[in-house]
């Protein structure tokens, strides 16, 4: 059941697909019906919402502002319908999190476990997706919060916290680099490397750094997941890069010994890697349900200090007590 007006529903789908015909197929309605609703919406507001191109449509600046409003309305109406159907009222105790693999390895699951120790009635859905998809899901209200890595400004989401995460080489214990505190990018590239696939933020920055330094690299392994890269390193195949909160907490700032992963971490010193941030993101202007709001605050608290111990959830109301909403201005 939709509480959002039909015209806004059609507007959202055209904005998402960039095409009236594709929107019509998705919504199972006639293209002419969508065209009429879009025209009516533009006429009523008094400004064009789309720029028409031969191969599609893109939102105007005014359309972008309406899009943000429509996304908030759609997300909040969906939450309201769920509350009315389930009888849970305003105190919705389910949280959907979209995050990149690096956050999903340790930081987010540990935070979820800590939160549920205090509030066992809260349930979570964790979707592990690439960085652009995590941001998109929050911007469109599919996820309550995103924990991801980004490069450059983010315009479609509210950035609750952003920190630069160092990048390290992961080497097997006993490797000649294992006792080093830092190495240069050129030193790193002198060894067989396991790298992420093109399109990941870390790989993009690595490629930029290599180009700036005039280095030639032929990776020994290219893989879009971290677990095989760790096994490759442990098995003596070479060394790899990692720049994720949980991994570096376990090894790069420790006593120089191997981490629980059976590897050692050595910082890679190059300014190009400072362009990559770890971010906690939410939808601009959306009033999150209580559980999602409090869990977001917990994730935010983990970024600056990167504590090594399992995080402790903050004191929060138990089930049956009133919600503690956070406003967009906090």
CSV table of C-alpha atoms in Angstrom, one decimal:
chain,number,residue,atom,x,y,z
A,1,UNK,CA,0.0,0.0,0.0
A,2,UNK,CA,1.3,3.4,-1.0
A,3,UNK,CA,0.6,6.6,0.9
A,4,UNK,CA,2.7,8.7,-1.5
A,5,UNK,CA,0.6,10.4,-4.2
A,6,UNK,CA,0.6,8.7,-7.6
A,7,UNK,CA,2.3,11.7,-9.3
A,8,UNK,CA,5.2,11.4,-6.9
A,9,UNK,CA,5.5,7.7,-7.3
A,10,UNK,CA,5.7,8.1,-11.1
A,11,UNK,CA,8.2,10.9,-10.7
A,12,UNK,CA,10.4,8.8,-8.4
A,13,UNK,CA,10.5,5.9,-10.9
A,14,UNK,CA,11.2,8.2,-13.9
A,15,UNK,CA,14.0,9.8,-11.9
A,16,UNK,CA,15.4,6.4,-11.0
A,17,UNK,CA,15.3,4.9,-14.5
A,18,UNK,CA,15.8,8.0,-16.6
A,19,UNK,CA,13.0,6.9,-18.9
A,20,UNK,CA,9.2,7.0,-19.0
A,21,UNK,CA,9.1,3.8,-20.9
A,22,UNK,CA,11.3,1.9,-18.4
A,23,UNK,CA,9.3,3.4,-15.5
A,24,UNK,CA,6.1,2.3,-17.2
A,25,UNK,CA,7.4,-1.3,-17.4
A,26,UNK,CA,8.5,-1.3,-13.8
A,27,UNK,CA,5.1,0.1,-12.6
A,28,UNK,CA,3.1,-1.9,-15.1
A,29,UNK,CA,1.2,1.2,-16.3
A,30,UNK,CA,0.9,2.9,-19.7
A,31,UNK,CA,3.6,5.4,-20.6
A,32,UNK,CA,1.0,7.9,-21.4
A,33,UNK,CA,-0.3,7.8,-17.9
A,34,UNK,CA,3.1,8.6,-16.5
A,35,UNK,CA,3.6,11.4,-19.0
A,36,UNK,CA,0.3,13.0,-18.0
A,37,UNK,CA,1.1,12.8,-14.3
A,38,UNK,CA,4.6,14.2,-14.8
A,39,UNK,CA,3.2,17.1,-16.9
A,40,UNK,CA,0.5,17.7,-14.3
A,41,UNK,CA,3.1,17.8,-11.5
A,42,UNK,CA,5.3,20.2,-13.5
A,43,UNK,CA,2.3,22.4,-14.3
A,44,UNK,CA,1.2,22.5,-10.7
A,45,UNK,CA,4.6,23.4,-9.3
A,46,UNK,CA,5.4,25.8,-12.2
A,47,UNK,CA,8.9,24.6,-13.0
A,48,UNK,CA,10.3,21.8,-15.2
A,49,UNK,CA,11.4,18.8,-13.3
A,50,UNK,CA,13.2,17.0,-16.1
A,51,UNK,CA,15.5,17.8,-19.0
A,52,UNK,CA,14.3,15.8,-21.9
A,53,UNK,CA,17.0,14.1,-24.0
A,54,UNK,CA,16.6,11.9,-27.1
A,55,UNK,CA,17.7,8.9,-25.0
A,56,UNK,CA,16.1,9.7,-21.7
A,57,UNK,CA,15.4,12.2,-19.0
A,58,UNK,CA,17.4,13.7,-16.2
A,59,UNK,CA,16.2,15.7,-13.2
A,60,UNK,CA,16.7,19.5,-13.1
A,61,UNK,CA,18.0,21.3,-10.1
A,62,UNK,CA,14.4,21.8,-9.0
A,63,UNK,CA,13.7,18.2,-9.7
A,64,UNK,CA,16.6,17.1,-7.5
A,65,UNK,CA,15.1,19.0,-4.6
A,66,UNK,CA,11.7,17.4,-5.2
A,67,UNK,CA,13.4,14.0,-5.5
A,68,UNK,CA,15.0,14.3,-2.0
A,69,UNK,CA,11.6,15.2,-0.6
A,70,UNK,CA,9.8,12.4,-2.5
A,71,UNK,CA,12.4,9.8,-1.3
A,72,UNK,CA,11.9,10.9,2.4
A,73,UNK,CA,8.1,10.7,1.9
A,74,UNK,CA,8.3,7.3,0.4
A,75,UNK,CA,10.5,5.9,3.2
A,76,UNK,CA,8.5,7.4,6.0
A,77,UNK,CA,5.2,6.2,4.5
A,78,UNK,CA,6.5,2.7,4.1
A,79,UNK,CA,7.6,2.8,7.8
A,80,UNK,CA,4.2,4.1,8.9
A,81,UNK,CA,2.4,1.4,6.9
A,82,UNK,CA,4.6,-1.3,8.6
A,83,UNK,CA,4.0,0.2,12.0
A,84,UNK,CA,0.2,0.3,11.5
A,85,UNK,CA,0.1,-3.3,10.2
A,86,UNK,CA,2.3,-4.8,13.0
A,87,UNK,CA,1.0,-2.6,15.8
A,88,UNK,CA,4.5,-1.7,16.9
A,89,UNK,CA,3.7,2.0,16.9
A,90,UNK,CA,6.5,4.6,16.5
A,91,UNK,CA,9.0,2.4,18.3
A,92,UNK,CA,10.1,0.4,15.3
A,93,UNK,CA,12.8,-2.1,16.4
A,94,UNK,CA,14.2,-3.3,13.1
A,95,UNK,CA,17.2,-1.7,11.3
A,96,UNK,CA,18.4,-2.2,7.8
A,97,UNK,CA,22.1,-1.5,7.2
A,98,UNK,CA,23.9,-1.4,3.9
A,99,UNK,CA,27.7,-1.6,4.1
A,100,UNK,CA,30.8,-2.4,2.1
A,101,UNK,CA,32.7,-5.6,2.7
A,102,UNK,CA,35.3,-3.9,4.8
A,103,UNK,CA,32.8,-2.7,7.4
A,104,UNK,CA,31.0,-6.0,7.3
A,105,UNK,CA,34.0,-8.1,8.3
A,106,UNK,CA,34.1,-6.8,11.9
A,107,UNK,CA,32.9,-3.4,12.8
A,108,UNK,CA,29.2,-3.6,11.9
A,109,UNK,CA,28.5,-7.1,13.1
A,110,UNK,CA,30.2,-6.4,16.4
A,111,UNK,CA,28.2,-3.2,16.8
A,112,UNK,CA,25.0,-5.2,16.1
A,113,UNK,CA,25.9,-7.8,18.7
A,114,UNK,CA,26.7,-5.1,21.3
A,115,UNK,CA,23.4,-3.3,20.5
A,116,UNK,CA,21.4,-6.5,20.9
A,117,UNK,CA,23.0,-7.3,24.2
A,118,UNK,CA,21.2,-4.2,25.5
A,119,UNK,CA,18.1,-4.5,23.3
A,120,UNK,CA,17.5,-8.1,22.3
A,121,UNK,CA,14.2,-7.3,20.7
A,122,UNK,CA,15.9,-5.2,18.0
A,123,UNK,CA,16.5,-7.1,14.7
A,124,UNK,CA,18.9,-6.3,11.9
A,125,UNK,CA,19.1,-6.8,8.2
A,126,UNK,CA,22.7,-6.5,6.8
A,127,UNK,CA,23.2,-6.0,3.1
A,128,UNK,CA,26.8,-6.2,1.9
A,129,UNK,CA,27.1,-4.2,-1.3
A,130,UNK,CA,29.6,-2.1,-3.1
A,131,UNK,CA,30.2,1.5,-2.0
A,132,UNK,CA,28.0,3.2,-4.6
A,133,UNK,CA,25.1,0.8,-3.9
A,134,UNK,CA,25.3,1.4,-0.2
A,135,UNK,CA,25.0,5.1,-0.7
A,136,UNK,CA,22.2,4.7,-3.2
A,137,UNK,CA,20.2,2.5,-0.8
A,138,UNK,CA,20.3,5.1,1.9
A,139,UNK,CA,19.5,8.0,-0.5
A,140,UNK,CA,16.5,6.1,-1.8
A,141,UNK,CA,15.3,5.0,1.7
A,142,UNK,CA,16.0,1.3,1.1
A,143,UNK,CA,18.4,1.2,4.0
A,144,UNK,CA,18.3,3.1,7.3
A,145,UNK,CA,22.0,3.7,7.4
A,146,UNK,CA,25.1,3.0,5.3
A,147,UNK,CA,28.6,2.2,6.5
A,148,UNK,CA,30.9,2.5,3.5
A,149,UNK,CA,34.1,4.0,2.0
A,150,UNK,CA,33.9,6.9,-0.4
A,151,UNK,CA,36.0,9.3,-2.4
A,152,UNK,CA,34.9,12.9,-3.1
A,153,UNK,CA,31.8,14.9,-1.8
A,154,UNK,CA,28.5,13.1,-1.2
A,155,UNK,CA,25.5,15.1,-2.2
A,156,UNK,CA,22.5,12.7,-1.9
A,157,UNK,CA,23.1,11.6,1.7
A,158,UNK,CA,23.7,13.1,5.1
A,159,UNK,CA,27.3,12.2,6.2
A,160,UNK,CA,27.0,11.6,9.9
A,161,UNK,CA,30.8,11.0,10.3
A,162,UNK,CA,33.7,10.8,8.0
A,163,UNK,CA,37.3,9.8,8.8
A,164,UNK,CA,40.4,8.9,6.7
A,165,UNK,CA,41.4,5.3,7.2
A,166,UNK,CA,45.1,4.4,6.6
A,167,UNK,CA,46.0,1.7,4.1
A,168,UNK,CA,48.4,-1.1,5.1
A,169,UNK,CA,50.1,-4.0,3.4
A,170,UNK,CA,49.2,-7.4,4.9
A,171,UNK,CA,52.3,-9.7,5.0
A,172,UNK,CA,52.8,-13.2,6.5
A,173,UNK,CA,54.7,-13.4,9.8
A,174,UNK,CA,58.4,-13.6,9.2
A,175,UNK,CA,58.2,-11.7,6.0
A,176,UNK,CA,61.1,-9.2,5.5
A,177,UNK,CA,58.7,-6.3,5.7
A,178,UNK,CA,56.9,-7.6,8.9
A,179,UNK,CA,59.1,-5.6,11.2
A,180,UNK,CA,58.7,-2.3,9.4
A,181,UNK,CA,56.4,0.5,10.7
A,182,UNK,CA,55.8,2.0,7.2
A,183,UNK,CA,56.7,1.3,3.6
A,184,UNK,CA,56.5,3.3,0.5
A,185,UNK,CA,54.3,2.5,-2.5
A,186,UNK,CA,57.4,1.7,-4.5
A,187,UNK,CA,58.6,-0.8,-1.9
A,188,UNK,CA,55.1,-2.4,-1.9
A,189,UNK,CA,55.2,-2.8,-5.6
A,190,UNK,CA,58.4,-4.7,-5.5
A,191,UNK,CA,56.5,-7.8,-4.3
A,192,UNK,CA,53.8,-10.0,-5.8
A,193,UNK,CA,50.6,-8.3,-5.0
A,194,UNK,CA,47.0,-9.3,-4.4
A,195,UNK,CA,44.7,-6.4,-5.3
A,196,UNK,CA,41.0,-5.7,-5.4
A,197,UNK,CA,39.1,-5.4,-8.6
A,198,UNK,CA,38.9,-2.2,-10.6
A,199,UNK,CA,36.1,0.0,-9.3
A,200,UNK,CA,36.8,-0.4,-5.6
A,201,UNK,CA,38.0,2.8,-4.0
A,202,UNK,CA,41.2,1.4,-2.7
A,203,UNK,CA,42.2,-0.1,-6.1
A,204,UNK,CA,41.3,3.2,-7.8
A,205,UNK,CA,43.6,5.1,-5.5
A,206,UNK,CA,46.3,2.5,-5.8
A,207,UNK,CA,46.3,2.8,-9.6
A,208,UNK,CA,46.5,6.6,-9.3
A,209,UNK,CA,49.4,6.4,-7.0
A,210,UNK,CA,51.2,3.9,-9.2
A,211,UNK,CA,50.7,6.2,-12.2
A,212,UNK,CA,52.0,9.2,-10.3
A,213,UNK,CA,55.1,7.4,-9.2
A,214,UNK,CA,55.7,5.9,-12.7
A,215,UNK,CA,55.6,2.3,-11.4
A,216,UNK,CA,54.8,-0.8,-13.3
A,217,UNK,CA,52.6,-3.4,-11.6
A,218,UNK,CA,51.3,-6.7,-12.7
A,219,UNK,CA,49.2,-8.1,-9.9
A,220,UNK,CA,49.7,-11.7,-8.9
A,221,UNK,CA,46.0,-11.9,-7.9
A,222,UNK,CA,43.0,-9.8,-8.6
A,223,UNK,CA,39.9,-10.6,-6.4
A,224,UNK,CA,36.8,-8.7,-5.4
A,225,UNK,CA,36.7,-10.3,-1.9
A,226,UNK,CA,39.0,-10.0,1.0
A,227,UNK,CA,39.0,-13.5,2.4
A,228,UNK,CA,40.8,-15.1,-0.6
A,229,UNK,CA,43.4,-12.3,-0.4
A,230,UNK,CA,44.2,-13.1,3.2
A,231,UNK,CA,44.5,-16.8,2.4
A,232,UNK,CA,46.8,-15.9,-0.6
A,233,UNK,CA,49.1,-14.0,1.8
A,234,UNK,CA,49.0,-16.6,4.5
A,235,UNK,CA,50.0,-19.2,1.9
A,236,UNK,CA,53.0,-17.3,0.8
A,237,UNK,CA,51.6,-16.1,-2.6
A,238,UNK,CA,52.6,-12.5,-2.0
A,239,UNK,CA,51.3,-9.4,-0.1
A,240,UNK,CA,48.0,-7.5,-0.3
A,241,UNK,CA,46.5,-4.2,0.7
A,242,UNK,CA,43.8,-3.5,3.3
A,243,UNK,CA,42.3,-0.3,4.6
A,244,UNK,CA,39.4,-1.4,6.8
A,245,UNK,CA,38.6,-0.4,10.3
A,246,UNK,CA,38.4,-3.8,11.9
A,247,UNK,CA,41.5,-5.2,10.2
A,248,UNK,CA,43.8,-2.3,11.1
A,249,UNK,CA,42.5,-2.3,14.7
A,250,UNK,CA,43.6,-5.9,15.1
A,251,UNK,CA,47.1,-5.5,13.7
A,252,UNK,CA,48.5,-2.3,12.3
A,253,UNK,CA,48.5,-0.5,15.7
A,254,UNK,CA,49.4,-3.5,17.8
A,255,UNK,CA,52.7,-4.8,19.1
A,256,UNK,CA,54.1,-5.9,15.8
A,257,UNK,CA,53.0,-9.5,16.2
A,258,UNK,CA,50.6,-11.4,13.9
A,259,UNK,CA,46.9,-10.6,14.1
A,260,UNK,CA,44.1,-13.1,14.6
A,261,UNK,CA,44.1,-13.4,10.8
A,262,UNK,CA,47.6,-14.9,10.9
A,263,UNK,CA,49.2,-11.9,9.1
A,264,UNK,CA,51.1,-8.7,10.0
A,265,UNK,CA,50.1,-5.2,9.0
A,266,UNK,CA,52.5,-2.6,7.7
A,267,UNK,CA,51.3,1.0,6.9
A,268,UNK,CA,51.7,2.1,3.3
A,269,UNK,CA,52.8,5.7,3.2
A,270,UNK,CA,51.5,7.7,0.2
A,271,UNK,CA,49.3,10.8,0.1
A,272,UNK,CA,46.9,9.4,-2.5
A,273,UNK,CA,45.3,7.1,0.1
A,274,UNK,CA,44.2,10.1,2.2
A,275,UNK,CA,41.5,10.8,-0.4
A,276,UNK,CA,39.5,7.8,0.8
A,277,UNK,CA,37.1,8.2,3.8
A,278,UNK,CA,35.1,5.8,5.9
A,279,UNK,CA,31.6,7.3,6.3
A,280,UNK,CA,28.4,6.7,8.2
A,281,UNK,CA,25.5,7.9,6.0
A,282,UNK,CA,21.8,8.5,6.4
A,283,UNK,CA,19.0,10.0,4.3
A,284,UNK,CA,18.9,13.8,4.5
A,285,UNK,CA,15.9,15.1,6.4
A,286,UNK,CA,14.5,11.7,7.3
A,287,UNK,CA,13.4,11.1,10.9
A,288,UNK,CA,14.8,7.7,11.6
A,289,UNK,CA,12.9,5.3,13.9
A,290,UNK,CA,14.3,5.0,17.4
A,291,UNK,CA,16.3,1.8,16.9
A,292,UNK,CA,17.9,3.0,13.6
A,293,UNK,CA,18.7,6.4,15.1
A,294,UNK,CA,20.4,4.9,18.2
A,295,UNK,CA,22.3,2.3,16.2
A,296,UNK,CA,23.5,5.1,13.8
A,297,UNK,CA,24.9,6.9,16.8
A,298,UNK,CA,26.7,3.8,17.9
A,299,UNK,CA,28.3,3.4,14.5
A,300,UNK,CA,29.3,7.1,14.5
A,301,UNK,CA,31.0,6.6,17.9
A,302,UNK,CA,33.2,3.8,16.5
A,303,UNK,CA,34.9,5.8,13.8
A,304,UNK,CA,37.0,8.4,15.5
A,305,UNK,CA,38.8,6.2,18.1
A,306,UNK,CA,38.5,2.8,16.5
A,307,UNK,CA,38.4,1.0,19.8
A,308,UNK,CA,39.9,-2.5,19.9
A,309,UNK,CA,37.4,-3.9,22.4
A,310,UNK,CA,33.9,-4.9,21.4
A,311,UNK,CA,31.8,-1.7,21.5
A,312,UNK,CA,29.3,-1.3,24.2
A,313,UNK,CA,25.9,0.0,23.3
A,314,UNK,CA,24.9,3.3,24.9
A,315,UNK,CA,22.2,3.5,27.5
A,316,UNK,CA,18.8,3.5,25.7
A,317,UNK,CA,15.2,2.9,26.6
A,318,UNK,CA,13.8,-0.6,26.8
A,319,UNK,CA,10.9,-1.9,24.9
A,320,UNK,CA,7.7,-0.3,25.8
A,321,UNK,CA,9.2,3.1,26.7
A,322,UNK,CA,8.8,6.1,24.4
A,323,UNK,CA,11.0,6.6,21.4
A,324,UNK,CA,13.9,9.0,21.5
A,325,UNK,CA,13.9,10.5,18.0
A,326,UNK,CA,16.9,12.4,16.7
A,327,UNK,CA,16.3,15.5,14.6
A,328,UNK,CA,18.2,16.2,11.4
A,329,UNK,CA,20.0,19.0,13.0
A,330,UNK,CA,21.9,17.0,15.6
